Amino acid sequence: MWKDIEHILDQQQGPWCVIRDFDNIVKTQDRVGDKMVTEAEYVDFNVMLDKTGLCEMDNKGRPMYVMWEKLKRLQGIMRTLSKPLQHLKKNILETRNALHKVQPDLSNDRMNDIKNHAKGMHMLQRDDGTKITTHSEISDDVLEYYGGLMGKADSNLIHIDVEAMRNGTQLSMEKRESLIGHVSEH
């Protein structure tokens, strides 16, 4: 566009005027929003003004026009800020639906911590009527009970009694083969 203006100047004889908002900066004191401007941002525009003999005229419009221009500059920022809020109602509904869908799965999940805590053993009553509540006492009591069901280790046993194994009841050949046979559904 600046080259077009320079081309018009070459063809023009006599005084002339260009009225337009070039939306450009002429000096360092001008600001874009709250940011200061560097010389590199306006040097090309100033060179064009010097070549064509044009000069800047102050814009002294009505206050409403000035405010409108400021609002136009803020429009992009406002769009960026409001973008996450555009579909807020839709996002809330989608989140509620997802929550309603997940809640039954959580209540049926065996690994759900809340459910496991409710199923946990927090107190145990012994045969003599005493209640135990600490984790270590409960685990000791459970291990003692199941250890009694399975039997105790014999500290005097040096090796397996081969004679007892030979003379004891042994499986028939048919039963041995059934242990290693294929499993069927029938």
Coordinates of N, CA and C in Angstrom, one line a residue:
M1 N 0.8 -1.2 0.0 CA 0.0 0.0 0.0 C 0.9 1.3 0.0
W2 N 2.0 1.2 0.7 CA 2.9 2.4 0.8 C 3.5 2.7 -0.6
K3 N 3.8 1.6 -1.3 CA 4.4 1.8 -2.6 C 3.3 2.4 -3.6
D4 N 2.1 2.0 -3.4 CA 1.0 2.6 -4.2 C 0.9 4.1 -3.9
I5 N 1.0 4.5 -2.7 CA 1.0 6.0 -2.3 C 2.1 6.7 -3.0
E6 N 3.3 6.1 -2.9 CA 4.5 6.7 -3.6 C 4.3 6.8 -5.1
H7 N 3.6 5.8 -5.7 CA 3.4 5.9 -7.1 C 2.4 7.0 -7.5
I8 N 1.4 7.2 -6.6 CA 0.4 8.3 -6.8 C 1.1 9.6 -6.7
L9 N 2.0 9.8 -5.8 CA 2.8 11.0 -5.6 C 3.5 11.3 -6.9
D10 N 4.1 10.3 -7.6 CA 4.9 10.6 -8.8 C 4.0 11.1 -9.9
Q11 N 2.7 10.7 -9.9 CA 1.8 11.1 -11.0 C 1.0 12.4 -10.6
Q12 N 1.0 12.8 -9.4 CA 0.3 13.9 -8.9 C 1.1 15.2 -9.1
Q13 N 0.3 16.2 -9.5 CA 0.9 17.6 -9.6 C 0.1 18.5 -8.7
G14 N 0.8 19.2 -7.9 CA 0.1 20.1 -7.0 C -0.2 19.5 -5.6
P15 N -0.8 20.3 -4.8 CA -1.1 19.7 -3.4 C -2.1 18.6 -3.4
W16 N -2.0 17.7 -2.5 CA -2.9 16.6 -2.4 C -3.0 16.1 -0.9
C17 N -4.0 15.3 -0.7 CA -4.3 14.9 0.7 C -4.7 13.5 0.8
V18 N -4.3 12.7 1.7 CA -4.7 11.4 2.0 C -5.4 11.3 3.3
I19 N -6.6 10.9 3.4 CA -7.3 10.8 4.7 C -7.5 9.3 4.9
R20 N -6.9 8.8 5.9 CA -7.0 7.4 6.2 C -6.3 7.1 7.6
D21 N -6.9 6.1 8.3 CA -6.2 5.6 9.5 C -5.3 4.5 9.0
F22 N -4.0 4.7 9.0 CA -3.1 3.7 8.6 C -2.9 2.6 9.7
D23 N -3.4 2.8 10.8 CA -3.3 1.9 11.9 C -1.8 1.6 12.1
N24 N -1.0 2.6 12.1 CA 0.4 2.5 12.3 C 1.0 3.5 13.3
I25 N 2.2 3.3 13.7 CA 2.8 4.1 14.8 C 3.8 5.1 14.2
V26 N 3.9 6.3 14.7 CA 4.7 7.3 14.1 C 5.9 7.6 15.1
K27 N 5.7 7.4 16.4 CA 6.8 7.8 17.3 C 6.8 6.8 18.5
T28 N 7.9 6.8 19.2 CA 8.1 5.9 20.3 C 7.0 6.1 21.4
Q29 N 6.5 7.3 21.6 CA 5.6 7.6 22.7 C 4.2 6.9 22.4
D30 N 3.9 6.6 21.2 CA 2.7 5.9 20.9 C 2.7 4.5 21.6
R31 N 1.6 4.0 22.0 CA 1.5 2.7 22.6 C 0.5 1.9 21.9
V32 N 0.7 0.6 21.9 CA -0.2 -0.4 21.4 C -0.7 -1.2 22.7
G33 N -1.9 -0.9 23.1 CA -2.4 -1.4 24.4 C -1.6 -0.8 25.5
D34 N -0.9 -1.6 26.3 CA 0.0 -1.1 27.3 C 1.4 -1.3 27.0
K35 N 1.7 -1.8 25.8 CA 3.1 -2.1 25.5 C 3.8 -0.9 24.8
M36 N 5.0 -0.7 25.2 CA 5.8 0.4 24.6 C 6.2 -0.1 23.2
V37 N 6.5 0.9 22.3 CA 6.8 0.6 20.9 C 8.3 0.8 20.7
T38 N 8.9 0.0 19.9 CA 10.3 0.2 19.5 C 10.4 0.9 18.2
E39 N 11.6 1.5 17.9 CA 11.8 2.2 16.7 C 11.7 1.3 15.4
A40 N 12.1 0.1 15.5 CA 12.0 -0.9 14.4 C 10.6 -1.1 13.9
E41 N 9.6 -0.8 14.8 CA 8.2 -1.0 14.4 C 7.6 0.1 13.6
Y42 N 8.2 1.3 13.6 CA 7.6 2.4 12.9 C 8.6 3.1 11.9
V43 N 9.8 2.6 11.7 CA 10.8 3.3 10.9 C 10.4 3.3 9.4
D44 N 9.8 2.1 8.9 CA 9.4 2.1 7.5 C 8.2 3.0 7.2
F45 N 7.3 3.2 8.1 CA 6.2 4.1 7.9 C 6.7 5.5 7.9
N46 N 7.6 5.9 8.8 CA 8.2 7.2 8.8 C 9.0 7.5 7.5
V47 N 9.7 6.6 6.9 CA 10.4 6.7 5.7 C 9.4 7.1 4.5
M48 N 8.2 6.3 4.5 CA 7.2 6.6 3.5 C 6.6 8.0 3.7
L49 N 6.4 8.4 4.9 CA 5.8 9.8 5.2 C 6.8 10.8 4.6
D50 N 8.1 10.6 4.9 CA 9.1 11.6 4.4 C 9.2 11.6 2.9
K51 N 9.1 10.5 2.2 CA 9.2 10.4 0.8 C 8.0 11.1 0.1
T52 N 6.9 10.9 0.7 CA 5.6 11.5 0.1 C 5.3 12.8 0.6
G53 N 5.9 13.3 1.6 CA 5.6 14.7 2.1 C 4.3 14.7 3.0
L54 N 3.9 13.5 3.3 CA 2.7 13.4 4.2 C 3.0 13.7 5.6
C55 N 2.1 14.1 6.4 CA 2.3 14.3 7.9 C 1.1 13.7 8.7
E56 N 1.4 13.5 9.9 CA 0.3 12.9 10.8 C -0.6 14.0 11.3
M57 N -1.8 13.8 11.3 CA -2.8 14.8 11.9 C -3.4 14.1 13.1
D58 N -3.5 14.8 14.2 CA -4.0 14.3 15.4 C -5.5 13.9 15.2
N59 N -5.9 12.9 15.8 CA -7.3 12.4 15.7 C -8.0 13.0 16.9
K60 N -8.8 14.0 16.7 CA -9.6 14.5 17.9 C -11.0 14.3 17.7
G61 N -11.4 13.1 17.7 CA -12.8 12.7 17.5 C -13.6 12.8 18.8
R62 N -14.9 12.5 18.7 CA -15.7 12.5 19.9 C -15.3 11.4 20.9
P63 N -15.5 11.6 22.2 CA -15.1 10.7 23.2 C -15.7 9.3 22.9
M64 N -16.9 9.2 22.3 CA -17.5 7.9 22.1 C -16.7 7.1 21.0
Y65 N -16.2 7.9 20.0 CA -15.4 7.2 18.9 C -14.1 6.7 19.5
V66 N -13.5 7.5 20.4 CA -12.2 7.0 21.0 C -12.5 5.8 21.8
M67 N -13.6 5.8 22.6 CA -13.9 4.6 23.4 C -14.2 3.4 22.5
W68 N -14.9 3.6 21.4 CA -15.2 2.5 20.5 C -13.9 1.9 19.9
E69 N -13.0 2.7 19.6 CA -11.7 2.2 19.1 C -11.0 1.4 20.1
K70 N -11.0 1.9 21.4 CA -10.4 1.1 22.5 C -11.1 -0.3 22.6
L71 N -12.4 -0.3 22.5 CA -13.1 -1.5 22.7 C -12.8 -2.5 21.5
K72 N -12.6 -1.9 20.3 CA -12.3 -2.8 19.2 C -10.9 -3.4 19.4
R73 N -10.0 -2.7 20.1 CA -8.7 -3.3 20.4 C -8.8 -4.4 21.4
L74 N -9.7 -4.2 22.3 CA -9.9 -5.2 23.4 C -10.7 -6.5 22.9
Q75 N -11.3 -6.4 21.8 CA -12.2 -7.5 21.3 C -11.4 -8.8 21.2
G76 N -10.2 -8.8 20.7 CA -9.5 -10.1 20.6 C -9.2 -10.7 21.9
I77 N -8.8 -9.8 22.8 CA -8.4 -10.3 24.2 C -9.7 -10.8 24.9
M78 N -10.8 -10.2 24.7 CA -12.0 -10.6 25.3 C -12.5 -12.0 24.8
R79 N -12.3 -12.2 23.5 CA -12.6 -13.5 22.9 C -11.7 -14.6 23.5
T80 N -10.5 -14.3 23.6 CA -9.6 -15.3 24.2 C -10.0 -15.6 25.6
L81 N -10.3 -14.6 26.4 CA -10.7 -14.8 27.8 C -12.0 -15.6 27.9
S82 N -13.0 -15.3 27.0 CA -14.3 -15.9 27.1 C -14.4 -17.2 26.4
K83 N -13.4 -17.7 25.7 CA -13.5 -18.9 24.9 C -13.7 -20.1 25.9
P84 N -13.0 -20.3 27.0 CA -13.3 -21.4 27.9 C -14.7 -21.4 28.5
L85 N -15.3 -20.2 28.5 CA -16.7 -20.1 29.1 C -17.8 -20.3 28.1
Q86 N -17.5 -20.4 26.8 CA -18.5 -20.4 25.8 C -19.5 -21.5 26.0
H87 N -19.1 -22.7 26.2 CA -20.0 -23.9 26.3 C -20.0 -24.4 27.7
L88 N -20.1 -23.5 28.7 CA -20.0 -23.9 30.1 C -21.2 -24.8 30.5
K89 N -22.4 -24.4 30.1 CA -23.6 -25.2 30.5 C -23.5 -26.6 29.9
K90 N -23.0 -26.7 28.6 CA -22.9 -28.0 27.9 C -21.8 -28.8 28.7
N91 N -20.7 -28.2 29.0 CA -19.6 -28.9 29.7 C -20.1 -29.5 31.1
I92 N -20.9 -28.7 31.8 CA -21.4 -29.1 33.1 C -22.3 -30.3 32.9
L93 N -23.2 -30.3 31.9 CA -24.1 -31.4 31.7 C -23.3 -32.7 31.3
E94 N -22.3 -32.5 30.4 CA -21.5 -33.7 30.0 C -20.8 -34.3 31.2
T95 N -20.3 -33.4 32.1 CA -19.6 -33.9 33.3 C -20.5 -34.6 34.2
R96 N -21.7 -34.0 34.4 CA -22.7 -34.7 35.3 C -23.1 -36.1 34.7
N97 N -23.3 -36.2 33.4 CA -23.6 -37.5 32.8 C -22.5 -38.5 33.0
A98 N -21.2 -38.0 32.8 CA -20.1 -38.9 33.0 C -20.0 -39.4 34.4
L99 N -20.3 -38.5 35.4 CA -20.3 -38.9 36.8 C -21.4 -39.9 37.1
H100 N -22.6 -39.7 36.6 CA -23.6 -40.7 36.8 C -23.3 -42.0 36.2
K101 N -22.6 -42.0 35.1 CA -22.2 -43.2 34.4 C -21.1 -44.0 35.2
V102 N -20.2 -43.2 35.8 CA -19.0 -43.8 36.5 C -19.4 -44.3 37.9
Q103 N -20.3 -43.6 38.6 CA -20.7 -44.0 40.0 C -21.1 -45.4 40.2
P104 N -21.9 -46.0 39.3 CA -22.2 -47.4 39.5 C -21.0 -48.3 39.3
D105 N -20.1 -48.0 38.4 CA -18.9 -48.7 38.2 C -18.0 -48.7 39.5
L106 N -17.9 -47.5 40.1 CA -17.2 -47.4 41.3 C -17.7 -48.3 42.5
S107 N -19.1 -48.3 42.6 CA -19.7 -49.1 43.7 C -19.5 -50.6 43.4
N108 N -19.4 -51.0 42.1 CA -19.2 -52.4 41.8 C -17.8 -52.8 41.7
D109 N -16.9 -51.9 41.8 CA -15.4 -52.2 41.6 C -14.8 -52.8 42.9
R110 N -14.2 -53.9 42.8 CA -13.7 -54.6 43.9 C -12.5 -53.8 44.5
M111 N -11.8 -53.1 43.6 CA -10.6 -52.4 44.0 C -10.9 -51.0 44.6
N112 N -12.1 -50.6 44.6 CA -12.5 -49.3 45.1 C -12.1 -49.2 46.6
D113 N -11.2 -48.2 46.9 CA -10.7 -48.0 48.3 C -11.8 -47.8 49.3
I114 N -12.8 -47.0 49.0 CA -13.9 -46.7 49.9 C -14.6 -48.0 50.3
K115 N -14.9 -48.7 49.3 CA -15.7 -50.0 49.5 C -14.8 -51.0 50.3
N116 N -13.6 -51.1 49.9 CA -12.7 -52.0 50.6 C -12.5 -51.6 52.1
H117 N -12.5 -50.3 52.3 CA -12.4 -49.9 53.7 C -13.6 -50.3 54.5
A118 N -14.8 -50.2 53.9 CA -16.0 -50.6 54.6 C -16.0 -52.1 54.8
K119 N -15.4 -52.9 53.9 CA -15.4 -54.3 54.1 C -14.3 -54.8 55.0
G120 N -13.4 -53.9 55.4 CA -12.2 -54.3 56.2 C -12.6 -54.8 57.6
M121 N -11.6 -55.5 58.2 CA -11.9 -56.1 59.5 C -11.2 -55.1 60.5
H122 N -12.1 -54.4 61.2 CA -11.6 -53.3 62.2 C -11.7 -53.8 63.6
M123 N -12.4 -54.9 63.9 CA -12.5 -55.4 65.2 C -12.7 -56.9 65.1
L124 N -12.1 -57.6 66.1 CA -12.3 -59.1 66.1 C -12.6 -59.5 67.6
Q125 N -13.5 -60.5 67.7 CA -13.8 -60.9 69.1 C -13.2 -62.4 69.2
R126 N -12.4 -62.6 70.2 CA -11.8 -63.9 70.4 C -12.9 -64.9 71.1
D127 N -12.5 -66.1 71.2 CA -13.4 -67.1 71.8 C -13.7 -66.8 73.2
D128 N -12.7 -66.2 73.9 CA -12.9 -65.9 75.3 C -13.7 -64.6 75.5
G129 N -14.1 -63.9 74.5 CA -14.9 -62.7 74.6 C -14.2 -61.4 74.5
T130 N -12.9 -61.4 74.5 CA -12.1 -60.2 74.4 C -12.1 -59.7 73.0
K131 N -12.1 -58.3 72.9 CA -12.1 -57.7 71.6 C -10.8 -57.1 71.3
I132 N -10.3 -57.4 70.1 CA -9.0 -56.8 69.6 C -9.3 -55.9 68.5
T133 N -8.6 -54.8 68.5 CA -8.8 -53.7 67.4 C -7.6 -53.3 66.6
T134 N -6.4 -53.6 67.1 CA -5.2 -53.1 66.4 C -5.0 -54.1 65.2
H135 N -4.4 -53.6 64.2 CA -4.1 -54.4 63.0 C -3.1 -55.5 63.3
S136 N -2.1 -55.3 64.1 CA -1.2 -56.4 64.4 C -1.8 -57.5 65.3
E137 N -2.7 -57.1 66.2 CA -3.4 -58.2 67.0 C -4.3 -59.0 66.2
I138 N -5.0 -58.3 65.3 CA -6.0 -59.0 64.4 C -5.2 -60.0 63.5
S139 N -4.1 -59.5 62.8 CA -3.4 -60.4 61.9 C -2.7 -61.5 62.7
D140 N -2.2 -61.3 63.9 CA -1.7 -62.4 64.7 C -2.7 -63.5 65.0
D141 N -3.9 -63.0 65.4 CA -5.0 -63.9 65.7 C -5.5 -64.7 64.5
V142 N -5.6 -64.1 63.4 CA -6.0 -64.8 62.1 C -4.9 -65.8 61.7
L143 N -3.7 -65.4 61.8 CA -2.6 -66.4 61.4 C -2.6 -67.5 62.4
E144 N -2.8 -67.3 63.6 CA -2.8 -68.4 64.6 C -3.9 -69.3 64.4
Y145 N -5.1 -68.8 64.0 CA -6.3 -69.6 63.8 C -6.1 -70.5 62.6
Y146 N -5.6 -69.9 61.4 CA -5.4 -70.7 60.2 C -4.2 -71.6 60.3
G147 N -3.2 -71.2 61.1 CA -2.1 -72.1 61.3 C -2.5 -73.3 62.1
G148 N -3.4 -73.2 63.0 CA -3.9 -74.4 63.7 C -4.7 -75.3 62.8
L149 N -5.4 -74.8 61.8 CA -6.1 -75.6 60.9 C -5.2 -76.4 60.0
M150 N -4.1 -75.9 59.6 CA -3.2 -76.5 58.7 C -2.1 -77.4 59.4
G151 N -1.9 -77.2 60.7 CA -0.9 -77.9 61.4 C 0.3 -77.1 61.6
K152 N 1.1 -77.6 62.5 CA 2.4 -76.9 62.9 C 3.6 -77.6 62.3
A153 N 4.6 -76.9 62.1 CA 5.9 -77.5 61.6 C 6.5 -78.3 62.7
D154 N 7.0 -79.5 62.3 CA 7.7 -80.4 63.3 C 9.2 -80.1 63.2
S155 N 9.7 -79.6 64.3 CA 11.1 -79.2 64.4 C 12.0 -80.5 64.5
N156 N 11.5 -81.7 64.8 CA 12.3 -82.9 65.0 C 12.4 -83.7 63.6
L157 N 11.6 -83.3 62.6 CA 11.6 -84.0 61.4 C 12.9 -83.7 60.6
I158 N 13.7 -84.7 60.4 CA 15.0 -84.4 59.6 C 14.8 -84.6 58.1
H159 N 14.0 -85.7 57.8 CA 13.7 -86.0 56.4 C 12.4 -86.7 56.3
I160 N 11.9 -86.9 55.1 CA 10.7 -87.6 54.9 C 10.9 -89.1 55.2
D161 N 9.9 -89.6 55.9 CA 9.9 -91.1 56.2 C 9.6 -91.9 55.0
V162 N 10.6 -92.4 54.4 CA 10.4 -93.2 53.1 C 9.6 -94.4 53.3
E163 N 9.8 -95.1 54.4 CA 9.0 -96.3 54.7 C 7.5 -96.0 54.8
A164 N 7.2 -94.9 55.5 CA 5.8 -94.6 55.7 C 5.2 -94.2 54.3
M165 N 5.9 -93.6 53.4 CA 5.5 -93.2 52.1 C 5.2 -94.5 51.3
R166 N 6.1 -95.5 51.4 CA 6.0 -96.7 50.6 C 4.8 -97.6 51.1
N167 N 4.6 -97.7 52.4 CA 3.6 -98.6 53.0 C 2.3 -97.9 53.1
G168 N 2.2 -96.6 52.9 CA 0.9 -95.9 53.0 C 0.0 -96.1 51.7
T169 N -1.2 -95.6 51.8 CA -2.1 -95.7 50.6 C -1.5 -95.0 49.4
Q170 N -1.5 -95.7 48.3 CA -1.0 -95.1 47.1 C -2.1 -95.1 46.0
L171 N -2.0 -94.2 45.1 CA -2.9 -94.1 44.0 C -2.8 -95.2 43.0
S172 N -3.9 -95.7 42.5 CA -3.9 -96.7 41.4 C -3.4 -96.0 40.1
M173 N -3.1 -96.8 39.1 CA -2.6 -96.3 37.9 C -3.7 -95.5 37.2
E174 N -4.9 -95.9 37.3 CA -6.1 -95.2 36.7 C -6.2 -93.8 37.3
K175 N -6.1 -93.7 38.6 CA -6.2 -92.4 39.3 C -5.0 -91.5 39.0
R176 N -3.8 -92.1 38.8 CA -2.7 -91.3 38.5 C -2.9 -90.6 37.1
E177 N -3.4 -91.4 36.1 CA -3.6 -90.9 34.8 C -4.7 -89.9 34.8
S178 N -5.7 -90.0 35.7 CA -6.8 -89.0 35.7 C -6.2 -87.6 36.2
L179 N -5.2 -87.7 37.0 CA -4.6 -86.4 37.5 C -3.9 -85.6 36.4
I180 N -3.4 -86.4 35.4 CA -2.7 -85.7 34.3 C -3.5 -85.7 33.0
G181 N -4.7 -86.1 33.0 CA -5.6 -86.2 31.9 C -6.1 -84.8 31.5
H182 N -6.8 -84.7 30.3 CA -7.4 -83.5 29.9 C -8.6 -83.2 30.7
V183 N -8.9 -81.9 30.9 CA -10.1 -81.5 31.7 C -11.1 -81.2 30.6
S184 N -12.3 -81.7 30.8 CA -13.4 -81.4 29.9 C -14.6 -80.8 30.7
E185 N -15.5 -80.2 30.0 CA -16.7 -79.6 30.7 C -17.7 -80.6 31.1
H186 N -17.7 -81.8 30.6 CA -18.7 -82.8 31.0 C -18.3 -83.6 32.1

